[in-house]
Amino acid sequence: GNSVTQMEGPVTLSEEAFLTINCTYTATGYPSLFWYVQYPGEGLQLLLKATKADDKGSNKGFEATYRKETTSFHLEKGSVQVSDSAVYFCALSPNQAGTALIFGKGTTLSVSS
Amino acid sequence: EPEVTQTPSHQVTQMGQEVILRCVPISNHLYFYWYRQILGQKVEFLVSFYNNEISEKSEIFDDQFSVERPDGSNFTLKIRSTKLEDSAMYFCASGGASANEKLFFGSGTQLSVL
């Protein structure tokens, strides 16, 4: 079956530190991979996505590379800001129209100044 | 950017009562979804809806749950007889015709069952 595993949080960093949030997946076929972010009091927002192996998704300084050989899609940012404090969700789509996304458990990031 | 709107933002109800959670998806989208997130747990898929019928549902979506698109703009989730374990944040989402198209999520309805 399809599943997503994320590193447990919370992750606590100082401003300008390097961020990695690990995500691995299990899927049949060739899924698309996503990172969603949930800021306090808000809904889920798409942060970035990658639709095939070796694709790199990027947005707002965040990056993630679709690694088929390691079934991973780790989220990275070179220098975090206080405003990046949020919950980050890794997700996959089995790539059939209308098929639901499968989410990881979420990782809480807290950045202090 | 277009938005998915959910109302109310917070709903408190007594166990055994019926609740209806409301969503206004983005107008030209074709697929509609409900997800929920119990505090501290994963975001869980409940149901997807396409062409005026359920296209996929999870084990969570039992006979106590139903969805409806009553007037071509609203998309509702009804829980017939709420249980304590239904307490969660419920998210509505809508998307276009492609699985790779962005899903737009609403800001959620926090349901508290007492």
PDB file of C-alpha atoms in Angstrom:
ATOM      1  CA  GLY A   1       0.000   0.000   0.000  1.00  0.00           C
ATOM      2  CA  ASN A   2       0.903   3.677  -0.052  1.00  0.00           C
ATOM      3  CA  SER A   3       2.263   5.423   3.014  1.00  0.00           C
ATOM      4  CA  VAL A   4       4.373   8.373   4.121  1.00  0.00           C
ATOM      5  CA  THR A   5       6.722   8.501   7.099  1.00  0.00           C
ATOM      6  CA  GLN A   6       8.077  11.764   8.477  1.00  0.00           C
ATOM      7  CA  MET A   7      10.596  12.437  11.174  1.00  0.00           C
ATOM      8  CA  GLU A   8       9.104  13.058  14.575  1.00  0.00           C
ATOM      9  CA  GLY A   9       9.084  16.596  15.861  1.00  0.00           C
ATOM     10  CA  PRO A  10       9.159  19.092  17.241  1.00  0.00           C
ATOM     11  CA  VAL A  11      12.166  20.598  15.542  1.00  0.00           C
ATOM     12  CA  THR A  12      13.520  23.657  17.327  1.00  0.00           C
ATOM     13  CA  LEU A  13      16.042  25.881  15.565  1.00  0.00           C
ATOM     14  CA  SER A  14      17.562  29.320  15.857  1.00  0.00           C
ATOM     15  CA  GLU A  15      17.046  31.837  13.093  1.00  0.00           C
ATOM     16  CA  GLU A  16      19.392  31.315  10.107  1.00  0.00           C
ATOM     17  CA  ALA A  17      20.008  27.646  10.974  1.00  0.00           C
ATOM     18  CA  PHE A  18      19.862  24.918   8.340  1.00  0.00           C
ATOM     19  CA  LEU A  19      16.691  22.845   8.247  1.00  0.00           C
ATOM     20  CA  THR A  20      16.134  19.257   7.172  1.00  0.00           C
ATOM     21  CA  ILE A  21      12.863  17.414   7.689  1.00  0.00           C
ATOM     22  CA  ASN A  22      13.060  13.819   6.546  1.00  0.00           C
ATOM     23  CA  CYS A  23      10.295  12.140   4.579  1.00  0.00           C
ATOM     24  CA  THR A  24      10.245   8.642   3.099  1.00  0.00           C
ATOM     25  CA  TYR A  25       7.453   6.962   1.251  1.00  0.00           C
ATOM     26  CA  THR A  26       6.112   3.617   0.145  1.00  0.00           C
ATOM     27  CA  ALA A  27       4.117   3.521  -3.055  1.00  0.00           C
ATOM     28  CA  THR A  28       3.166   1.346  -5.963  1.00  0.00           C
ATOM     29  CA  GLY A  29       3.823   2.931  -9.325  1.00  0.00           C
ATOM     30  CA  TYR A  30       5.106   6.470  -9.686  1.00  0.00           C
ATOM     31  CA  PRO A  31       3.506   8.865  -7.246  1.00  0.00           C
ATOM     32  CA  SER A  32       3.767  12.630  -7.099  1.00  0.00           C
ATOM     33  CA  LEU A  33       5.206  14.026  -3.875  1.00  0.00           C
ATOM     34  CA  PHE A  34       4.268  17.156  -1.986  1.00  0.00           C
ATOM     35  CA  TRP A  35       5.132  19.251   1.025  1.00  0.00           C
ATOM     36  CA  TYR A  36       2.284  21.134   2.650  1.00  0.00           C
ATOM     37  CA  VAL A  37       2.620  23.740   5.402  1.00  0.00           C
ATOM     38  CA  GLN A  38       0.122  24.728   8.081  1.00  0.00           C
ATOM     39  CA  TYR A  39       0.775  28.052   9.788  1.00  0.00           C
ATOM     40  CA  PRO A  40      -0.859  28.651  13.176  1.00  0.00           C
ATOM     41  CA  GLY A  41      -4.609  29.127  12.813  1.00  0.00           C
ATOM     42  CA  GLU A  42      -4.602  28.508   9.071  1.00  0.00           C
ATOM     43  CA  GLY A  43      -5.392  25.682   6.660  1.00  0.00           C
ATOM     44  CA  LEU A  44      -2.989  23.517   4.743  1.00  0.00           C
ATOM     45  CA  GLN A  45      -1.097  25.215   1.932  1.00  0.00           C
ATOM     46  CA  LEU A  46       0.942  23.605  -0.791  1.00  0.00           C
ATOM     47  CA  LEU A  47       4.594  24.500  -0.306  1.00  0.00           C
ATOM     48  CA  LEU A  48       6.203  22.569  -3.161  1.00  0.00           C
ATOM     49  CA  LYS A  49       5.825  19.441  -5.232  1.00  0.00           C
ATOM     50  CA  ALA A  50       7.690  17.063  -7.539  1.00  0.00           C
ATOM     51  CA  THR A  51       6.035  14.790 -10.042  1.00  0.00           C
ATOM     52  CA  LYS A  52       8.811  12.447 -11.152  1.00  0.00           C
ATOM     53  CA  ALA A  53      12.133  11.028 -10.051  1.00  0.00           C
ATOM     54  CA  ASP A  54      15.007  13.517  -9.718  1.00  0.00           C
ATOM     55  CA  ASP A  55      12.646  16.496  -9.922  1.00  0.00           C
ATOM     56  CA  LYS A  56      13.393  19.234  -7.415  1.00  0.00           C
ATOM     57  CA  GLY A  57      10.511  21.244  -6.029  1.00  0.00           C
ATOM     58  CA  SER A  58      11.292  24.652  -4.587  1.00  0.00           C
ATOM     59  CA  ASN A  59       9.438  27.592  -3.073  1.00  0.00           C
ATOM     60  CA  LYS A  60      10.189  30.347  -0.529  1.00  0.00           C
ATOM     61  CA  GLY A  61      13.754  29.060  -0.086  1.00  0.00           C
ATOM     62  CA  PHE A  62      12.594  25.500   0.640  1.00  0.00           C
ATOM     63  CA  GLU A  63      13.691  22.619  -1.580  1.00  0.00           C
ATOM     64  CA  ALA A  64      13.002  18.912  -1.846  1.00  0.00           C
ATOM     65  CA  THR A  65      14.305  16.384  -4.373  1.00  0.00           C
ATOM     66  CA  TYR A  66      12.324  13.304  -5.425  1.00  0.00           C
ATOM     67  CA  ARG A  67      14.752  10.395  -4.860  1.00  0.00           C
ATOM     68  CA  LYS A  68      13.352   7.162  -6.212  1.00  0.00           C
ATOM     69  CA  GLU A  69      16.381   5.094  -5.228  1.00  0.00           C
ATOM     70  CA  THR A  70      15.967   5.986  -1.554  1.00  0.00           C
ATOM     71  CA  THR A  71      12.178   6.606  -1.735  1.00  0.00           C
ATOM     72  CA  SER A  72      12.723   9.956  -0.061  1.00  0.00           C
ATOM     73  CA  PHE A  73      11.600  13.560  -0.389  1.00  0.00           C
ATOM     74  CA  HIS A  74      13.436  15.426   2.354  1.00  0.00           C
ATOM     75  CA  LEU A  75      12.603  19.098   2.900  1.00  0.00           C
ATOM     76  CA  GLU A  76      15.529  21.513   3.277  1.00  0.00           C
ATOM     77  CA  LYS A  77      16.080  25.207   3.781  1.00  0.00           C
ATOM     78  CA  GLY A  78      19.448  26.849   4.105  1.00  0.00           C
ATOM     79  CA  SER A  79      18.490  29.613   6.534  1.00  0.00           C
ATOM     80  CA  VAL A  80      15.211  29.480   8.444  1.00  0.00           C
ATOM     81  CA  GLN A  81      13.289  32.489   9.703  1.00  0.00           C
ATOM     82  CA  VAL A  82      10.931  32.921  12.650  1.00  0.00           C
ATOM     83  CA  SER A  83       8.090  33.177  10.129  1.00  0.00           C
ATOM     84  CA  ASP A  84       8.822  29.606   8.993  1.00  0.00           C
ATOM     85  CA  SER A  85       7.463  28.291  12.290  1.00  0.00           C
ATOM     86  CA  ALA A  86       4.641  25.962  11.275  1.00  0.00           C
ATOM     87  CA  VAL A  87       3.692  22.316  10.865  1.00  0.00           C
ATOM     88  CA  TYR A  88       5.065  20.678   7.733  1.00  0.00           C
ATOM     89  CA  PHE A  89       3.367  17.697   6.086  1.00  0.00           C
ATOM     90  CA  CYS A  90       4.835  15.388   3.490  1.00  0.00           C
ATOM     91  CA  ALA A  91       2.244  13.827   1.178  1.00  0.00           C
ATOM     92  CA  LEU A  92       1.987  11.609  -1.866  1.00  0.00           C
ATOM     93  CA  SER A  93      -0.526  11.220  -4.632  1.00  0.00           C
ATOM     94  CA  PRO A  94      -0.800   7.903  -6.466  1.00  0.00           C
ATOM     95  CA  ASN A  95      -1.382   9.900  -9.664  1.00  0.00           C
ATOM     96  CA  GLN A  96      -4.864   8.897 -10.571  1.00  0.00           C
ATOM     97  CA  ALA A  97      -7.196  11.800 -11.154  1.00  0.00           C
ATOM     98  CA  GLY A  98      -9.195  12.559  -8.062  1.00  0.00           C
ATOM     99  CA  THR A  99      -7.302  10.117  -5.865  1.00  0.00           C
ATOM    100  CA  ALA A 100      -6.798  11.341  -2.352  1.00  0.00           C
ATOM    101  CA  LEU A 101      -3.490  12.557  -1.014  1.00  0.00           C
ATOM    102  CA  ILE A 102      -1.836  10.465   1.673  1.00  0.00           C
ATOM    103  CA  PHE A 103      -0.254  12.558   4.391  1.00  0.00           C
ATOM    104  CA  GLY A 104       2.526  11.999   6.860  1.00  0.00           C
ATOM    105  CA  LYS A 105       1.974  12.796  10.508  1.00  0.00           C
ATOM    106  CA  GLY A 106       3.419  16.290  10.297  1.00  0.00           C
ATOM    107  CA  THR A 107       6.527  17.855  11.822  1.00  0.00           C
ATOM    108  CA  THR A 108       6.306  20.961  13.953  1.00  0.00           C
ATOM    109  CA  LEU A 109       9.063  23.503  13.371  1.00  0.00           C
ATOM    110  CA  SER A 110       9.727  26.260  15.890  1.00  0.00           C
ATOM    111  CA  VAL A 111      12.252  28.934  14.994  1.00  0.00           C
ATOM    112  CA  SER A 112      13.455  31.399  17.611  1.00  0.00           C
ATOM    113  CA  SER A 113      15.264  34.694  17.087  1.00  0.00           C
TER     114      SER A 113
ATOM    115  CA  GLU B   1      -5.355  33.504  -5.256  1.00  0.00           C
ATOM    116  CA  PRO B   2      -8.716  31.655  -5.111  1.00  0.00           C
ATOM    117  CA  GLU B   3      -9.797  30.270  -1.751  1.00  0.00           C
ATOM    118  CA  VAL B   4     -11.788  27.414  -0.327  1.00  0.00           C
ATOM    119  CA  THR B   5     -14.082  28.738   2.404  1.00  0.00           C
ATOM    120  CA  GLN B   6     -15.241  26.702   5.371  1.00  0.00           C
ATOM    121  CA  THR B   7     -17.866  27.558   7.967  1.00  0.00           C
ATOM    122  CA  PRO B   8     -18.071  27.588  10.904  1.00  0.00           C
ATOM    123  CA  SER B   9     -14.465  27.845  12.038  1.00  0.00           C
ATOM    124  CA  HIS B  10     -15.369  26.190  15.334  1.00  0.00           C
ATOM    125  CA  GLN B  11     -18.341  23.989  16.175  1.00  0.00           C
ATOM    126  CA  VAL B  12     -19.193  22.619  19.593  1.00  0.00           C
ATOM    127  CA  THR B  13     -21.826  19.930  19.865  1.00  0.00           C
ATOM    128  CA  GLN B  14     -23.171  17.353  22.277  1.00  0.00           C
ATOM    129  CA  MET B  15     -22.530  13.659  21.712  1.00  0.00           C
ATOM    130  CA  GLY B  16     -25.308  12.131  19.620  1.00  0.00           C
ATOM    131  CA  GLN B  17     -26.205  15.371  17.849  1.00  0.00           C
ATOM    132  CA  GLU B  18     -26.064  15.876  14.107  1.00  0.00           C
ATOM    133  CA  VAL B  19     -23.611  18.403  12.670  1.00  0.00           C
ATOM    134  CA  ILE B  20     -23.196  19.804   9.190  1.00  0.00           C
ATOM    135  CA  LEU B  21     -19.869  21.262   8.159  1.00  0.00           C
ATOM    136  CA  ARG B  22     -19.974  23.586   5.187  1.00  0.00           C
ATOM    137  CA  CYS B  23     -17.498  24.306   2.445  1.00  0.00           C
ATOM    138  CA  VAL B  24     -17.486  26.497  -0.637  1.00  0.00           C
ATOM    139  CA  PRO B  25     -14.935  25.034  -3.068  1.00  0.00           C
ATOM    140  CA  ILE B  26     -13.297  26.974  -5.866  1.00  0.00           C
ATOM    141  CA  SER B  27     -15.868  27.487  -8.555  1.00  0.00           C
ATOM    142  CA  ASN B  28     -14.291  25.744 -11.560  1.00  0.00           C
ATOM    143  CA  HIS B  29     -12.947  22.748  -9.648  1.00  0.00           C
ATOM    144  CA  LEU B  30     -14.256  19.270 -10.294  1.00  0.00           C
ATOM    145  CA  TYR B  31     -13.029  17.203  -7.331  1.00  0.00           C
ATOM    146  CA  PHE B  32     -13.948  17.817  -3.730  1.00  0.00           C
ATOM    147  CA  TYR B  33     -12.542  16.259  -0.596  1.00  0.00           C
ATOM    148  CA  TRP B  34     -12.954  16.061   3.142  1.00  0.00           C
ATOM    149  CA  TYR B  35     -10.012  15.313   5.410  1.00  0.00           C
ATOM    150  CA  ARG B  36      -9.720  15.388   9.157  1.00  0.00           C
ATOM    151  CA  GLN B  37      -6.903  15.797  11.651  1.00  0.00           C
ATOM    152  CA  ILE B  38      -7.311  14.582  15.200  1.00  0.00           C
ATOM    153  CA  LEU B  39      -5.057  16.570  17.506  1.00  0.00           C
ATOM    154  CA  GLY B  40      -1.505  15.291  17.310  1.00  0.00           C
ATOM    155  CA  GLN B  41      -2.260  12.759  14.578  1.00  0.00           C
ATOM    156  CA  LYS B  42      -2.036  12.486  10.807  1.00  0.00           C
ATOM    157  CA  VAL B  43      -4.236  14.284   8.351  1.00  0.00           C
ATOM    158  CA  GLU B  44      -6.646  11.521   7.339  1.00  0.00           C
ATOM    159  CA  PHE B  45      -8.602  11.238   4.121  1.00  0.00           C
ATOM    160  CA  LEU B  46     -12.343  10.813   4.541  1.00  0.00           C
ATOM    161  CA  VAL B  47     -13.986  11.078   1.139  1.00  0.00           C
ATOM    162  CA  SER B  48     -13.691  12.409  -2.383  1.00  0.00           C
ATOM    163  CA  PHE B  49     -16.578  13.554  -4.547  1.00  0.00           C
ATOM    164  CA  TYR B  50     -16.777  13.927  -8.309  1.00  0.00           C
ATOM    165  CA  ASN B  51     -19.622  14.333 -10.756  1.00  0.00           C
ATOM    166  CA  ASN B  52     -22.173  14.435  -7.946  1.00  0.00           C
ATOM    167  CA  GLU B  53     -21.177  11.171  -6.369  1.00  0.00           C
ATOM    168  CA  ILE B  54     -18.605   9.721  -3.997  1.00  0.00           C
ATOM    169  CA  SER B  55     -15.547   8.558  -5.943  1.00  0.00           C
ATOM    170  CA  GLU B  56     -13.502   7.226  -3.027  1.00  0.00           C
ATOM    171  CA  LYS B  57     -13.945   6.898   0.715  1.00  0.00           C
ATOM    172  CA  SER B  58     -11.869   5.657   3.609  1.00  0.00           C
ATOM    173  CA  GLU B  59     -12.758   3.222   6.368  1.00  0.00           C
ATOM    174  CA  ILE B  60     -13.429   6.190   8.627  1.00  0.00           C
ATOM    175  CA  PHE B  61     -16.279   7.323   6.398  1.00  0.00           C
ATOM    176  CA  ASP B  62     -18.929   4.984   7.742  1.00  0.00           C
ATOM    177  CA  ASP B  63     -22.725   5.225   7.705  1.00  0.00           C
ATOM    178  CA  GLN B  64     -22.626   8.104  10.183  1.00  0.00           C
ATOM    179  CA  PHE B  65     -21.085  10.326   7.524  1.00  0.00           C
ATOM    180  CA  SER B  66     -22.570  11.713   4.347  1.00  0.00           C
ATOM    181  CA  VAL B  67     -21.624  14.378   1.821  1.00  0.00           C
ATOM    182  CA  GLU B  68     -23.709  16.504  -0.438  1.00  0.00           C
ATOM    183  CA  ARG B  69     -23.339  19.222  -3.022  1.00  0.00           C
ATOM    184  CA  PRO B  70     -26.812  20.636  -2.684  1.00  0.00           C
ATOM    185  CA  ASP B  71     -26.719  23.673  -4.912  1.00  0.00           C
ATOM    186  CA  GLY B  72     -23.667  23.526  -7.159  1.00  0.00           C
ATOM    187  CA  SER B  73     -21.559  25.749  -4.935  1.00  0.00           C
ATOM    188  CA  ASN B  74     -21.630  24.332  -1.403  1.00  0.00           C
ATOM    189  CA  PHE B  75     -20.124  21.008  -0.394  1.00  0.00           C
ATOM    190  CA  THR B  76     -21.246  19.718   2.977  1.00  0.00           C
ATOM    191  CA  LEU B  77     -20.167  16.978   5.371  1.00  0.00           C
ATOM    192  CA  LYS B  78     -22.861  15.672   7.709  1.00  0.00           C
ATOM    193  CA  ILE B  79     -22.173  13.582  10.780  1.00  0.00           C
ATOM    194  CA  ARG B  80     -25.460  12.009  11.781  1.00  0.00           C
ATOM    195  CA  SER B  81     -24.815  11.174  15.425  1.00  0.00           C
ATOM    196  CA  THR B  82     -21.546  12.554  16.703  1.00  0.00           C
ATOM    197  CA  LYS B  83     -19.212  10.624  18.968  1.00  0.00           C
ATOM    198  CA  LEU B  84     -16.458  11.926  21.218  1.00  0.00           C
ATOM    199  CA  GLU B  85     -13.861  10.525  18.833  1.00  0.00           C
ATOM    200  CA  ASP B  86     -15.232  12.670  16.003  1.00  0.00           C
ATOM    201  CA  SER B  87     -13.586  15.678  17.654  1.00  0.00           C
ATOM    202  CA  ALA B  88     -11.045  16.882  15.106  1.00  0.00           C
ATOM    203  CA  MET B  89     -10.180  19.592  12.644  1.00  0.00           C
ATOM    204  CA  TYR B  90     -12.051  18.940   9.418  1.00  0.00           C
ATOM    205  CA  PHE B  91     -10.563  20.250   6.190  1.00  0.00           C
ATOM    206  CA  CYS B  92     -12.341  20.656   2.897  1.00  0.00           C
ATOM    207  CA  ALA B  93     -10.274  20.683  -0.305  1.00  0.00           C
ATOM    208  CA  SER B  94     -10.985  21.093  -3.985  1.00  0.00           C
ATOM    209  CA  GLY B  95      -8.987  20.412  -7.102  1.00  0.00           C
ATOM    210  CA  GLY B  96      -9.209  20.395 -10.866  1.00  0.00           C
ATOM    211  CA  ALA B  97      -9.242  17.476 -13.262  1.00  0.00           C
ATOM    212  CA  SER B  98      -5.625  16.342 -12.917  1.00  0.00           C
ATOM    213  CA  ALA B  99      -4.103  14.449 -10.017  1.00  0.00           C
ATOM    214  CA  ASN B 100      -1.063  16.693 -10.260  1.00  0.00           C
ATOM    215  CA  GLU B 101      -3.027  19.870  -9.999  1.00  0.00           C
ATOM    216  CA  LYS B 102      -2.761  21.740  -6.791  1.00  0.00           C
ATOM    217  CA  LEU B 103      -5.314  20.934  -4.116  1.00  0.00           C
ATOM    218  CA  PHE B 104      -6.661  23.990  -2.347  1.00  0.00           C
ATOM    219  CA  PHE B 105      -7.521  23.498   1.301  1.00  0.00           C
ATOM    220  CA  GLY B 106      -9.858  25.507   3.467  1.00  0.00           C
ATOM    221  CA  SER B 107      -8.758  26.751   6.873  1.00  0.00           C
ATOM    222  CA  GLY B 108     -10.736  24.032   8.601  1.00  0.00           C
ATOM    223  CA  THR B 109     -13.596  23.596  11.057  1.00  0.00           C
ATOM    224  CA  GLN B 110     -12.608  22.586  14.562  1.00  0.00           C
ATOM    225  CA  LEU B 111     -15.308  20.206  15.786  1.00  0.00           C
ATOM    226  CA  SER B 112     -15.518  19.601  19.513  1.00  0.00           C
ATOM    227  CA  VAL B 113     -17.891  16.868  20.685  1.00  0.00           C
ATOM    228  CA  LEU B 114     -18.691  17.027  24.397  1.00  0.00           C
TER     229      LEU B 114
END
